[in-house]
Amino acid sequence: MAALVPSDSDVLPAALPSSLVGQTGIWFLSQSLGGFQVVPTQAGPFLPENLFLPLTSSLAAATFSGTIEQQLLQYVAGWYESLPNPTVTDDMKCLAALQSESTSPQDALAAADLLIGSPAVNAQVIGLTAAIGLSSDSAVAALSGLLGGVGSSPKLYLVTNALAAGYQPHGAASIPVLKQIIDRNSAAPGVEAAAGAALAKIVVKQTLPVMAELLNSGDTTAQLRAASFFGLFTLFADSNGIVSGGGPVGPFATDQTRQYTPSRNSGITPQEYSAFWQQWWVQNHGALGL
């Protein structure tokens, strides 16, 4: 038996609402001297439905394997996928489980892969968000193949935020998967800019050819990110195109490259920045061995 907290609590209701009696779900419990008590699935004010994760009959009958944590993550993924119209609260609840610091990244990625492989676009978005936030290159590659569906989702911003901010590339080895996204020439809002932000973390000369492609993007933010990368590269790279992490070296830097490194209130348009660096690339890629 498990009890709700005492009736004078302002957190849980005094008794289980009759509408929830008989429903199948996953409940989280804590043990105290008085026995087990229900642990809500989220902090702060919530509806009675937030006392547990409801399960469809098919999901309840499913057999999962692995550790308790792995099975719970599989249930969470299955619960989210079963929702016909998941809310923002549902999104955050699922992501919180997959992104918890106490969750093994390997286990989280396995559960995220279940969502990425779902036919439901909402599930794909949450799976991609979690896995890309865990710096999975396979998830970045999956994104390029799923843009036809997730690219029109109103929840796409979750994926682009994860790619731009949370994702940490694995050096030059991550360039090809990011290039796949840029090669799609997708009009999905924010995707190319997010790919550019991720690429900019790979400060090697091998990034330049892909940034050169991004100069042609229809997204002005993506163009500016590519132009910024070129500008900073010319300032800090040595004659071999190696950026050591020290101060400016600048054999490729000129007054013009400094002028066309994007800055606020410069009066230069994204298209003008783009045109300058495209011309620079034509003139200098050979000297960099590219």
Tab-separated table of C-alpha atoms in Angstrom, residues 60-247:
chain	number	residue	atom	x	y	z
A	60	ALA	CA	1.661	-2.049	-19.762
A	61	ALA	CA	1.826	-5.501	-21.339
A	62	ALA	CA	5.212	-4.874	-22.958
A	63	THR	CA	8.303	-6.667	-21.685
A	64	PHE	CA	11.424	-4.628	-21.114
A	65	SER	CA	14.865	-5.793	-20.087
A	66	GLY	CA	17.955	-4.453	-18.389
A	67	THR	CA	18.465	-2.712	-15.095
A	68	ILE	CA	15.608	-1.021	-13.265
A	69	GLU	CA	16.836	2.344	-14.543
A	70	GLN	CA	16.957	1.080	-18.120
A	71	GLN	CA	13.448	-0.352	-17.873
A	72	LEU	CA	12.093	2.870	-16.379
A	73	LEU	CA	13.625	4.894	-19.192
A	74	GLN	CA	12.068	2.527	-21.722
A	75	TYR	CA	8.695	3.000	-20.031
A	76	VAL	CA	9.123	6.783	-20.040
A	77	ALA	CA	9.926	6.696	-23.771
A	78	GLY	CA	6.943	4.439	-24.411
A	79	TRP	CA	4.678	6.641	-22.311
A	80	TYR	CA	5.668	9.756	-24.251
A	81	GLU	CA	5.289	8.036	-27.610
A	82	SER	CA	1.771	6.914	-26.662
A	83	LEU	CA	0.580	10.489	-26.089
A	84	PRO	CA	-1.505	11.719	-29.050
A	85	ASN	CA	-0.872	15.409	-28.288
A	86	PRO	CA	1.963	15.800	-25.764
A	87	THR	CA	2.013	19.117	-23.942
A	88	VAL	CA	5.023	21.238	-23.034
A	89	THR	CA	4.806	19.715	-19.557
A	90	ASP	CA	4.960	16.234	-21.096
A	91	ASP	CA	7.977	17.293	-23.180
A	92	MET	CA	9.823	18.590	-20.145
A	93	LYS	CA	8.942	15.554	-18.060
A	94	CYS	CA	10.368	13.182	-20.662
A	95	LEU	CA	13.471	15.303	-21.250
A	96	ALA	CA	14.060	15.622	-17.506
A	97	ALA	CA	14.208	11.833	-17.230
A	98	LEU	CA	16.570	11.491	-20.198
A	99	GLN	CA	18.803	14.418	-19.230
A	100	SER	CA	19.022	13.871	-15.472
A	101	GLU	CA	22.555	14.010	-14.076
A	102	SER	CA	21.813	10.759	-12.246
A	103	THR	CA	20.932	8.996	-15.508
A	104	SER	CA	23.632	7.034	-17.296
A	105	PRO	CA	24.300	8.749	-20.670
A	106	GLN	CA	24.445	5.349	-22.326
A	107	ASP	CA	21.042	4.385	-20.934
A	108	ALA	CA	19.594	7.783	-21.816
A	109	LEU	CA	20.819	7.487	-25.405
A	110	ALA	CA	19.286	4.021	-25.713
A	111	ALA	CA	15.901	5.397	-24.627
A	112	ALA	CA	16.282	8.449	-26.871
A	113	ASP	CA	16.968	6.144	-29.816
A	114	LEU	CA	13.605	4.477	-29.200
A	115	LEU	CA	11.934	7.863	-29.628
A	116	ILE	CA	14.031	8.805	-32.662
A	117	GLY	CA	12.928	5.564	-34.315
A	118	SER	CA	9.255	6.286	-33.641
A	119	PRO	CA	6.903	7.160	-36.515
A	120	ALA	CA	5.523	9.987	-34.354
A	121	VAL	CA	7.151	13.360	-35.092
A	122	ASN	CA	6.725	14.593	-31.513
A	123	ALA	CA	8.613	11.559	-30.244
A	124	GLN	CA	11.347	12.075	-32.840
A	125	VAL	CA	11.779	15.685	-31.712
A	126	ILE	CA	12.171	14.769	-28.040
A	127	GLY	CA	14.497	11.864	-28.835
A	128	LEU	CA	16.675	14.062	-31.047
A	129	THR	CA	16.717	16.833	-28.447
A	130	ALA	CA	17.898	14.486	-25.718
A	131	ALA	CA	20.454	12.606	-27.812
A	132	ILE	CA	21.940	15.686	-29.505
A	133	GLY	CA	22.151	17.351	-26.098
A	134	LEU	CA	24.221	14.325	-25.064
A	135	SER	CA	26.513	15.013	-28.059
A	136	SER	CA	25.517	11.986	-30.101
A	137	ASP	CA	26.846	12.242	-33.653
A	138	SER	CA	24.492	9.456	-34.751
A	139	ALA	CA	21.588	11.613	-33.577
A	140	VAL	CA	22.921	14.581	-35.576
A	141	ALA	CA	23.079	12.304	-38.620
A	142	ALA	CA	19.535	11.117	-37.893
A	143	LEU	CA	18.347	14.737	-37.780
A	144	SER	CA	19.488	15.319	-41.351
A	145	GLY	CA	17.354	12.385	-42.471
A	146	LEU	CA	14.301	13.397	-40.449
A	147	LEU	CA	14.146	17.077	-41.410
A	148	GLY	CA	11.284	16.406	-43.798
A	149	GLY	CA	9.073	15.723	-40.781
A	150	VAL	CA	10.570	17.400	-37.728
A	151	GLY	CA	11.493	20.473	-39.782
A	152	SER	CA	7.881	21.621	-39.726
A	153	SER	CA	7.241	20.762	-36.069
A	154	PRO	CA	6.468	23.697	-33.758
A	155	LYS	CA	8.768	21.959	-31.280
A	156	LEU	CA	11.767	22.087	-33.615
A	157	TYR	CA	13.316	24.840	-31.484
A	158	LEU	CA	14.076	22.179	-28.852
A	159	VAL	CA	16.304	20.378	-31.349
A	160	THR	CA	18.007	23.503	-32.685
A	161	ASN	CA	18.706	24.745	-29.155
A	162	ALA	CA	20.253	21.386	-28.280
A	163	LEU	CA	22.403	21.433	-31.424
A	164	ALA	CA	23.580	25.014	-31.011
A	165	ALA	CA	24.174	25.033	-27.261
A	166	GLY	CA	24.186	21.560	-25.711
A	167	TYR	CA	25.959	19.524	-28.385
A	168	GLN	CA	29.724	19.225	-28.084
A	169	PRO	CA	31.334	17.914	-31.294
A	170	HIS	CA	34.037	15.273	-31.240
A	171	GLY	CA	36.648	17.302	-33.086
A	172	ALA	CA	37.053	17.012	-36.841
A	173	ALA	CA	35.306	13.616	-36.768
A	174	SER	CA	32.004	15.445	-36.269
A	175	ILE	CA	32.342	17.647	-39.355
A	176	PRO	CA	30.789	15.110	-41.792
A	177	VAL	CA	27.560	14.677	-39.783
A	178	LEU	CA	27.106	18.434	-39.478
A	179	LYS	CA	27.817	18.762	-43.197
A	180	GLN	CA	24.934	16.364	-43.876
A	181	ILE	CA	22.541	18.869	-42.321
A	182	ILE	CA	23.949	21.789	-44.304
A	183	ASP	CA	23.895	19.764	-47.529
A	184	ARG	CA	20.140	19.358	-47.131
A	185	ASN	CA	19.657	23.114	-47.751
A	186	SER	CA	16.681	22.882	-45.442
A	187	ALA	CA	14.369	25.823	-44.971
A	188	ALA	CA	13.473	24.526	-41.494
A	189	PRO	CA	13.791	27.531	-39.169
A	190	GLY	CA	17.037	27.731	-37.250
A	191	VAL	CA	18.508	24.417	-38.407
A	192	GLU	CA	21.364	25.784	-40.516
A	193	ALA	CA	22.190	28.452	-37.938
A	194	ALA	CA	22.317	25.779	-35.244
A	195	ALA	CA	24.561	23.614	-37.416
A	196	GLY	CA	26.815	26.633	-37.910
A	197	ALA	CA	26.996	27.222	-34.155
A	198	ALA	CA	27.965	23.581	-33.647
A	199	LEU	CA	30.548	23.725	-36.451
A	200	ALA	CA	32.100	26.854	-34.964
A	201	LYS	CA	33.173	24.780	-31.965
A	202	ILE	CA	35.485	22.778	-34.257
A	203	VAL	CA	38.300	25.264	-34.692
A	204	VAL	CA	40.336	23.534	-37.383
A	205	LYS	CA	40.915	24.430	-41.018
A	206	GLN	CA	38.911	21.380	-42.155
A	207	THR	CA	35.816	23.226	-40.946
A	208	LEU	CA	36.286	25.985	-43.535
A	209	PRO	CA	34.896	24.163	-46.614
A	210	VAL	CA	31.637	23.440	-44.790
A	211	MET	CA	31.447	26.995	-43.461
A	212	ALA	CA	31.953	28.152	-47.049
A	213	GLU	CA	28.797	26.224	-47.978
A	214	LEU	CA	26.971	27.917	-45.128
A	215	LEU	CA	27.803	31.333	-46.571
A	216	ASN	CA	25.196	30.507	-49.232
A	217	SER	CA	22.490	29.756	-46.670
A	218	GLY	CA	19.128	31.418	-46.959
A	219	ASP	CA	19.313	32.017	-43.209
A	220	THR	CA	21.114	35.284	-42.483
A	221	THR	CA	22.018	34.107	-38.969
A	222	ALA	CA	23.755	31.102	-40.490
A	223	GLN	CA	25.593	33.390	-42.929
A	224	LEU	CA	26.791	35.606	-40.072
A	225	ARG	CA	27.998	32.624	-38.066
A	226	ALA	CA	29.999	31.380	-41.036
A	227	ALA	CA	31.447	34.854	-41.670
A	228	SER	CA	32.402	35.170	-37.994
A	229	PHE	CA	34.223	31.844	-38.139
A	230	PHE	CA	36.192	32.962	-41.199
A	231	GLY	CA	37.048	36.286	-39.567
A	232	LEU	CA	38.301	34.745	-36.345
A	233	PHE	CA	40.149	32.014	-38.245
A	234	THR	CA	42.123	34.554	-40.265
A	235	LEU	CA	43.015	36.364	-37.056
A	236	PHE	CA	44.207	33.373	-35.022
A	237	ALA	CA	45.440	30.759	-37.534
A	238	ASP	CA	49.104	30.423	-38.448
A	239	SER	CA	50.399	30.082	-42.001
A	240	ASN	CA	49.528	26.359	-41.984
A	241	GLY	CA	45.965	27.038	-40.887
A	242	ILE	CA	46.541	25.777	-37.348
A	243	VAL	CA	44.859	27.563	-34.460
A	244	SER	CA	46.922	26.870	-31.366
A	245	GLY	CA	44.748	28.661	-28.844
A	246	GLY	CA	47.185	31.459	-28.105
A	247	GLY	CA	46.896	35.097	-29.116
